[in-house]
Amino acid sequence: MSFNLRDAGATLWANSNKWQRYLIAGVIIVGAFALPLLEGTFLNTPRTPFVSVLFYPIGVYVLMALGLNVVVGKSGLLDLGYVAFYAVGAYTAGILSMHTKLNTWEILPVGIALAMLSGFVLGAAVLRLRGDYLAIVTLGFGEIIRITALNSSAVGGANGISNIPNPPTTFGFAFDLESDRNYYWVVLILIIITILIIRGLSARRPGRAWESIRQDEDVAELMGVNTYKYKLWAFVFGASVGGAAGVLFASKAMFIAPNIFNYNISILILAFVVFGGMGNIWGVVFGAVLLSYIPERIRFISEARMLIFGLVLIIMMNLRPDGLLPRKKREKIGIAGGEIK
Amino acid sequence: MDFSVLTDQFASLTFDGIALGFIYVLIALGYTMVYGVLRLINFANSEVFMLGSFATILVATKLFNHTIESDPLTGFKLVYTMTAMLVGAMIVSGVASVVIEIVAYRRLRSRTSNRLTSLISAIGVSIVLAEAVRMATSSAPMGSPRLLDKTTLATVWGADIRVDTLLVIVFAIILLIVLDLFVNKSRLGMGIRAVSMDYDTSRLMGINLNKIISTTFLIGGLGTGAASFFYITVYEMTRFSIGFELGLAAFTAAVLGGIGNIRGAFAGGIALGLIEMYASAVLGTQWRSITAFVILILVLLFKPNGIFGESLQQARV
Amino acid sequence: MNKKIKASAAIVAALALSLGAFAANTASAATTVKIAYQGPLTGPEAQTGTDSIRGVKLAIKIYNATNPAVKVEIFEGDDQGDDAQGGTVGAGIAADDAVIGVLTAYSGPTIAALPSYKAKGIAIVSPSATRASLTDPTSKDYGNPVFHRIVSNDDLQGPALARVATNGVKDPTVFVVDDQSSYSVGLTKAVKLALGTAFQAGDSAAKGAVSDFSATIAKIKKEKANVVIYTGYYADGAKFLKQLRDKGYKGVYAAGDGVLNSQFPKLAGKKQSEGARLTAPTVPLEVASPKITAMFKKDFKADPGVYTTEAFDATNIFLQGIKAGKTTRADMLAYLNSASFSYKNTAGITIKFQESGDLSGSGLMNQFVVKGGTIKLNGKA
């Protein structure tokens, strides 16, 4: 077959020496930090400020897509309730801001820890289930979190929690209303850290375990991989990233309510992962950026915005069924209905 | 926790729960049959239901020129109007289901082994359909004229047996029996069972996969269409967003009963209807979904394939 | 494969660009100002937004037709009723310098957007945000000085609804059902407070998520309630009432302004809706001005909806200011906050704003009763 972008990128990286790699990475990172400069161009989003959009939805959703990618893309666990961890992170920030004087940076580890805990609890209960059963149960969990928040006046019920404080000014960077850029840079830092962690894990035993689980769980189990333990790892890691995203989001939005954390977000993040090319970090990042940018960019078509988004999903899935940046051929081993190429 | 409502109104709650359950059963068929054959969660089935519900009302209002304020009908006129509404709903849902398969799933079947791609495509279809209807209706609900007067036929142990809920139960049972006969006795049904048992071998044995799969989607769509007709008969209102509410419940029911399995859809649907009714009465309506999910998780912990589920290797329709 | 990526990317980009070319994001000249509407224009709550924004558009159209010196455009900010989007959309509205006033729909997204509006000093006149905390000086959500609303807050409507519902009922045993929306929860709290011991029990049925109210009705029967108050919106309210009556409930049914909609008696059924009591701080457009209603129906080929009249009035408040020469944000805000400000609404009532942003004066609560399939004004509440 002809050109495979992902393979080309991988070959380029493999063939570069250490300094060339640093250069490439450096260019990409600097480019990402410099994105707010594109504000005045045709890329500008009508109705909503461009740099604000870079933080939310784009930055936050990219972060979540990376987390879900480990669960769904790398390990093949169909999680349809990822929004639950996002909600746990955000509500942790909300509740702590109501009752304590902790600032965002102090709340962040707590939010991550609680999200990991909920990931652990959910995973321990349901990870013995196969494929699509896991899907409905995780979906149910996402709804359970949302509805519980809605029903509980202790966390504000339908009204949610308001006046969550912004992060304090750190190292001279302010985080008030005018500082969209600083929020964006913080989420960008988190994204980079997450990518580094994922790459680190992927190269080592967890990554190989995840890959074997994704390809054929029974065989992996037979070959001595402790599938349960690694599935739980994937789940907990994904949850931690979701929780971090939630804390960050709450600190900027200052106001959260149950209706934000609905099933559509889980589906959205899943769409990013599938659209980008499961398991592939760059595909997922690119897919998430594209798919969260488009609805904001086309706000001037206000009425048909979501309709067009749905069409984009269908068209893109049919045009690029393996995602924007699909796996290398030798990994494409089919299960039901596929072929061994 | 208020158990007094449960004891005070038990018969009423049970009867209503069963009636609601049968609607879930019929929608669950759309999910369970497709899953049995393709191992695919047919997310777009919820919008197939929504379309059927609009079709039901539009047949009454556009074809027969009734308005929402029309008086109930009786006798022959009632029968043929309602039959036309049922047929209209089933046709619309059936056709929609088949078209969705062709548009969203068929190409992907051969082009990728990634099942999630079909899932996302299905979700895209769901969004498109729901949004299209939302724009067409300006997000407003659409009410149905009451053509079947809701007379109470009898009161058994305090439960009012109404003609509309009884109709749902009776017809649903008939439909289920017909479907069961079809799947077990007909040639096409045998093909469906074969494909759901072993996809690749069926292909090797010369079964026309496209035909089987289209038939499966058609049957699922017809069942969902019938469900939408019964839904409108009882609740007399729909809007563009009911797909999600009922779709999720029906899918939960399908998994609860054991997905890929008609008996499972039946058991799961009735169970879910009763669970929702009792949970609403005892804990409050705001806790019914959570109760359903928690029970689902508990059941799956002990029976990982659902109540009537068989292990995945032998799952049959 | 590479070709395909390029092709698809090119198509998407071309589409976005060409459509974007038509998106004029700035006001054309200094003689045009914008009024923004921030509300649910798509998504599950879209009906509220659609009904309201039509009121806004009609008011602007009538104004522009008088060929004024300063023309007015509308800025449509879709937040889907979602609090998160409310924040970003609010920031976007505040960033557009041509916008000198905004109508916000739901309380949640309003609160989320408040920081942006406060920072840029843009006046808000909300036709539908009813949460009490927005005008409560002790609350963190206090919207002063930018927030105003021409819809009555829950603290006013709650007692009125309680009164109207129990009027003429001996030994009232009241059952209250809410739909877990923030409007409904706020109203329920106020109603329960006003009911005191008459309140017996309640249930919550999430908006748009419940088709079957049998369990709620079973509870009502068990409690032997003779008054049922519904504090949500008309679609579920109608569905609920219909099932309630069909199951043999003979008592009083009362609801708040969320249910005030011409579709309500139709959806609930003529027989079932007979005698239903409603309260609202407004008059339906059909009653207030048949002439404007006719214009509305002609333009939009639809009936006015839940908050259409309020949105129409809110827009006219801004337009009144523009006519008086207030064409900057600061001027408009000062105008609305000045002690001499007053406005005569479509129903002919003169309203003023308190410092907190709420309406001042009494006699603003009406009660209605459904007779023969239509909602009829039944005096003050």
Short mmCIF file of N, CA and C in Angstrom, two decimals, chain B residues 80-164:
data_model
loop_
_atom_site.label_atom_id
_atom_site.label_comp_id
_atom_site.label_asym_id
_atom_site.label_seq_id
_atom_site.Cartn_x
_atom_site.Cartn_y
_atom_site.Cartn_z
N TYR B 80 -59.03 0.13 12.51
CA TYR B 80 -58.17 0.34 11.33
C TYR B 80 -57.25 1.53 11.49
N THR B 81 -57.68 2.56 12.25
CA THR B 81 -56.78 3.68 12.48
C THR B 81 -55.56 3.24 13.28
N MET B 82 -55.82 2.49 14.35
CA MET B 82 -54.71 2.06 15.18
C MET B 82 -53.81 1.09 14.43
N THR B 83 -54.42 0.24 13.64
CA THR B 83 -53.60 -0.68 12.85
C THR B 83 -52.71 0.09 11.90
N ALA B 84 -53.29 1.12 11.26
CA ALA B 84 -52.49 1.93 10.35
C ALA B 84 -51.34 2.60 11.09
N MET B 85 -51.60 3.08 12.30
CA MET B 85 -50.54 3.73 13.08
C MET B 85 -49.45 2.73 13.42
N LEU B 86 -49.87 1.53 13.82
CA LEU B 86 -48.89 0.50 14.17
C LEU B 86 -48.06 0.14 12.95
N VAL B 87 -48.74 -0.08 11.83
CA VAL B 87 -48.01 -0.45 10.62
C VAL B 87 -47.08 0.68 10.19
N GLY B 88 -47.60 1.91 10.25
CA GLY B 88 -46.76 3.05 9.88
C GLY B 88 -45.50 3.13 10.73
N ALA B 89 -45.67 2.96 12.03
CA ALA B 89 -44.51 3.02 12.92
C ALA B 89 -43.53 1.91 12.61
N MET B 90 -44.06 0.72 12.40
CA MET B 90 -43.17 -0.41 12.15
C MET B 90 -42.43 -0.24 10.83
N ILE B 91 -43.14 0.26 9.83
CA ILE B 91 -42.47 0.44 8.53
C ILE B 91 -41.36 1.48 8.65
N VAL B 92 -41.70 2.62 9.25
CA VAL B 92 -40.69 3.68 9.38
C VAL B 92 -39.49 3.18 10.17
N SER B 93 -39.74 2.55 11.28
CA SER B 93 -38.62 2.07 12.10
C SER B 93 -37.85 0.97 11.40
N GLY B 94 -38.56 0.08 10.75
CA GLY B 94 -37.88 -1.01 10.06
C GLY B 94 -36.98 -0.48 8.96
N VAL B 95 -37.55 0.39 8.15
CA VAL B 95 -36.77 0.96 7.05
C VAL B 95 -35.57 1.75 7.60
N ALA B 96 -35.84 2.56 8.62
CA ALA B 96 -34.75 3.36 9.21
C ALA B 96 -33.63 2.45 9.68
N SER B 97 -34.01 1.37 10.34
CA SER B 97 -33.01 0.46 10.87
C SER B 97 -32.16 -0.14 9.75
N VAL B 98 -32.81 -0.56 8.68
CA VAL B 98 -32.07 -1.15 7.56
C VAL B 98 -31.16 -0.12 6.90
N VAL B 99 -31.71 1.08 6.71
CA VAL B 99 -30.90 2.13 6.08
C VAL B 99 -29.69 2.48 6.93
N ILE B 100 -29.91 2.54 8.24
CA ILE B 100 -28.80 2.85 9.14
C ILE B 100 -27.71 1.81 9.01
N GLU B 101 -28.12 0.55 8.89
CA GLU B 101 -27.11 -0.51 8.75
C GLU B 101 -26.28 -0.29 7.51
N ILE B 102 -26.97 0.07 6.42
CA ILE B 102 -26.24 0.25 5.17
C ILE B 102 -25.33 1.47 5.24
N VAL B 103 -25.85 2.54 5.82
CA VAL B 103 -25.07 3.78 5.86
C VAL B 103 -23.94 3.73 6.87
N ALA B 104 -24.24 3.25 8.05
CA ALA B 104 -23.27 3.40 9.13
C ALA B 104 -22.42 2.17 9.39
N TYR B 105 -22.94 1.00 9.07
CA TYR B 105 -22.19 -0.19 9.48
C TYR B 105 -21.61 -1.00 8.33
N ARG B 106 -22.33 -1.06 7.23
CA ARG B 106 -21.98 -2.08 6.23
C ARG B 106 -20.56 -1.93 5.69
N ARG B 107 -20.25 -0.70 5.29
CA ARG B 107 -18.92 -0.48 4.73
C ARG B 107 -17.85 -0.85 5.75
N LEU B 108 -18.15 -0.53 6.99
CA LEU B 108 -17.12 -0.71 8.00
C LEU B 108 -16.87 -2.16 8.33
N ARG B 109 -17.86 -2.99 8.06
CA ARG B 109 -17.72 -4.41 8.38
C ARG B 109 -16.52 -5.01 7.69
N SER B 110 -16.35 -4.63 6.41
CA SER B 110 -15.25 -5.25 5.67
C SER B 110 -13.97 -4.43 5.73
N ARG B 111 -14.13 -3.15 6.07
CA ARG B 111 -12.94 -2.31 5.95
C ARG B 111 -12.12 -2.26 7.23
N THR B 112 -12.72 -2.65 8.33
CA THR B 112 -11.93 -2.55 9.56
C THR B 112 -12.32 -3.63 10.54
N SER B 113 -11.40 -3.99 11.37
CA SER B 113 -11.72 -4.97 12.40
C SER B 113 -12.06 -4.27 13.69
N ASN B 114 -12.00 -2.97 13.68
CA ASN B 114 -12.21 -2.22 14.90
C ASN B 114 -13.71 -1.98 15.11
N ARG B 115 -14.28 -2.68 16.08
CA ARG B 115 -15.72 -2.56 16.28
C ARG B 115 -16.11 -1.19 16.76
N LEU B 116 -15.18 -0.54 17.41
CA LEU B 116 -15.52 0.79 17.93
C LEU B 116 -15.80 1.77 16.81
N THR B 117 -15.20 1.55 15.66
CA THR B 117 -15.47 2.45 14.54
C THR B 117 -16.95 2.43 14.20
N SER B 118 -17.52 1.23 14.16
CA SER B 118 -18.96 1.15 13.88
C SER B 118 -19.76 1.82 14.97
N LEU B 119 -19.29 1.67 16.20
CA LEU B 119 -19.98 2.29 17.33
C LEU B 119 -20.02 3.80 17.17
N ILE B 120 -18.88 4.39 16.85
CA ILE B 120 -18.84 5.84 16.70
C ILE B 120 -19.68 6.27 15.51
N SER B 121 -19.63 5.47 14.45
CA SER B 121 -20.46 5.79 13.29
C SER B 121 -21.93 5.76 13.69
N ALA B 122 -22.31 4.76 14.49
CA ALA B 122 -23.69 4.66 14.94
C ALA B 122 -24.07 5.87 15.78
N ILE B 123 -23.13 6.28 16.63
CA ILE B 123 -23.41 7.44 17.46
C ILE B 123 -23.59 8.68 16.60
N GLY B 124 -22.76 8.76 15.55
CA GLY B 124 -22.92 9.88 14.61
C GLY B 124 -24.32 9.87 14.00
N VAL B 125 -24.78 8.70 13.62
CA VAL B 125 -26.14 8.59 13.06
C VAL B 125 -27.17 9.05 14.08
N SER B 126 -26.99 8.59 15.32
CA SER B 126 -27.90 8.98 16.40
C SER B 126 -27.99 10.49 16.51
N ILE B 127 -26.81 11.13 16.54
CA ILE B 127 -26.79 12.58 16.68
C ILE B 127 -27.49 13.24 15.51
N VAL B 128 -27.16 12.79 14.31
CA VAL B 128 -27.76 13.40 13.12
C VAL B 128 -29.28 13.29 13.14
N LEU B 129 -29.78 12.09 13.45
CA LEU B 129 -31.23 11.90 13.45
C LEU B 129 -31.90 12.75 14.53
N ALA B 130 -31.33 12.71 15.73
CA ALA B 130 -31.95 13.46 16.82
C ALA B 130 -31.93 14.96 16.51
N GLU B 131 -30.82 15.45 15.99
CA GLU B 131 -30.75 16.87 15.68
C GLU B 131 -31.68 17.25 14.54
N ALA B 132 -31.74 16.39 13.54
CA ALA B 132 -32.63 16.70 12.41
C ALA B 132 -34.07 16.82 12.88
N VAL B 133 -34.48 15.88 13.72
CA VAL B 133 -35.86 15.94 14.23
C VAL B 133 -36.03 17.14 15.15
N ARG B 134 -34.97 17.43 15.92
CA ARG B 134 -35.07 18.58 16.81
C ARG B 134 -35.30 19.85 16.02
N MET B 135 -34.55 20.01 14.92
CA MET B 135 -34.72 21.20 14.12
C MET B 135 -36.09 21.24 13.46
N ALA B 136 -36.55 20.05 13.03
CA ALA B 136 -37.85 20.02 12.37
C ALA B 136 -38.99 20.33 13.33
N THR B 137 -38.83 19.97 14.60
CA THR B 137 -39.91 20.20 15.56
C THR B 137 -39.66 21.42 16.43
N SER B 138 -38.59 22.16 16.16
CA SER B 138 -38.20 23.30 17.01
C SER B 138 -38.12 22.89 18.46
N SER B 139 -37.61 21.70 18.70
CA SER B 139 -37.43 21.16 20.04
C SER B 139 -38.72 20.97 20.81
N ALA B 140 -39.86 21.19 20.19
CA ALA B 140 -41.11 21.09 20.94
C ALA B 140 -41.59 19.65 20.99
N PRO B 141 -42.29 19.28 22.05
CA PRO B 141 -42.86 17.94 22.09
C PRO B 141 -44.06 17.84 21.16
N MET B 142 -44.37 16.64 20.74
CA MET B 142 -45.53 16.45 19.88
C MET B 142 -46.50 15.52 20.61
N GLY B 143 -47.72 15.97 20.72
CA GLY B 143 -48.70 15.16 21.42
C GLY B 143 -49.53 14.35 20.45
N SER B 144 -50.05 13.26 20.94
CA SER B 144 -50.86 12.39 20.10
C SER B 144 -52.31 12.51 20.50
N PRO B 145 -53.22 12.45 19.52
CA PRO B 145 -54.63 12.44 19.89
C PRO B 145 -54.96 11.14 20.61
N ARG B 146 -55.92 11.22 21.49
CA ARG B 146 -56.33 10.02 22.21
C ARG B 146 -57.40 9.32 21.41
N LEU B 147 -57.00 8.32 20.65
CA LEU B 147 -57.98 7.64 19.82
C LEU B 147 -58.56 6.44 20.54
N LEU B 148 -57.76 5.88 21.42
CA LEU B 148 -58.25 4.75 22.20
C LEU B 148 -58.57 5.28 23.58
N ASP B 149 -59.82 5.29 23.93
CA ASP B 149 -60.19 5.84 25.22
C ASP B 149 -59.71 4.92 26.33
N LYS B 150 -59.12 5.53 27.33
CA LYS B 150 -58.47 4.70 28.34
C LYS B 150 -59.46 4.25 29.42
N THR B 151 -60.35 3.40 29.02
CA THR B 151 -61.33 2.93 30.01
C THR B 151 -60.71 1.83 30.86
N THR B 152 -61.14 1.84 32.10
CA THR B 152 -60.68 0.80 33.01
C THR B 152 -61.57 -0.42 32.85
N LEU B 153 -60.96 -1.53 32.52
CA LEU B 153 -61.77 -2.72 32.27
C LEU B 153 -62.15 -3.43 33.56
N ALA B 154 -61.20 -3.44 34.50
CA ALA B 154 -61.47 -4.14 35.73
C ALA B 154 -60.50 -3.65 36.78
N THR B 155 -60.80 -3.90 38.00
CA THR B 155 -59.87 -3.53 39.07
C THR B 155 -59.52 -4.79 39.85
N VAL B 156 -58.27 -5.17 39.75
CA VAL B 156 -57.83 -6.41 40.39
C VAL B 156 -56.90 -6.08 41.54
N TRP B 157 -57.29 -6.40 42.75
CA TRP B 157 -56.49 -6.14 43.93
C TRP B 157 -56.05 -4.68 44.04
N GLY B 158 -56.88 -3.79 43.56
CA GLY B 158 -56.51 -2.39 43.64
C GLY B 158 -55.80 -1.86 42.41
N ALA B 159 -55.43 -2.73 41.50
CA ALA B 159 -54.77 -2.25 40.27
C ALA B 159 -55.81 -2.08 39.19
N ASP B 160 -55.81 -0.91 38.57
CA ASP B 160 -56.75 -0.67 37.48
C ASP B 160 -56.21 -1.29 36.20
N ILE B 161 -56.92 -2.25 35.67
CA ILE B 161 -56.52 -2.85 34.40
C ILE B 161 -57.14 -2.02 33.29
N ARG B 162 -56.28 -1.21 32.66
CA ARG B 162 -56.81 -0.32 31.62
C ARG B 162 -56.64 -0.95 30.27
N VAL B 163 -57.50 -0.53 29.34
CA VAL B 163 -57.49 -1.17 28.03
C VAL B 163 -56.18 -0.92 27.28
N ASP B 164 -55.59 0.27 27.47
CA ASP B 164 -54.37 0.53 26.70
C ASP B 164 -53.18 -0.26 27.23
#
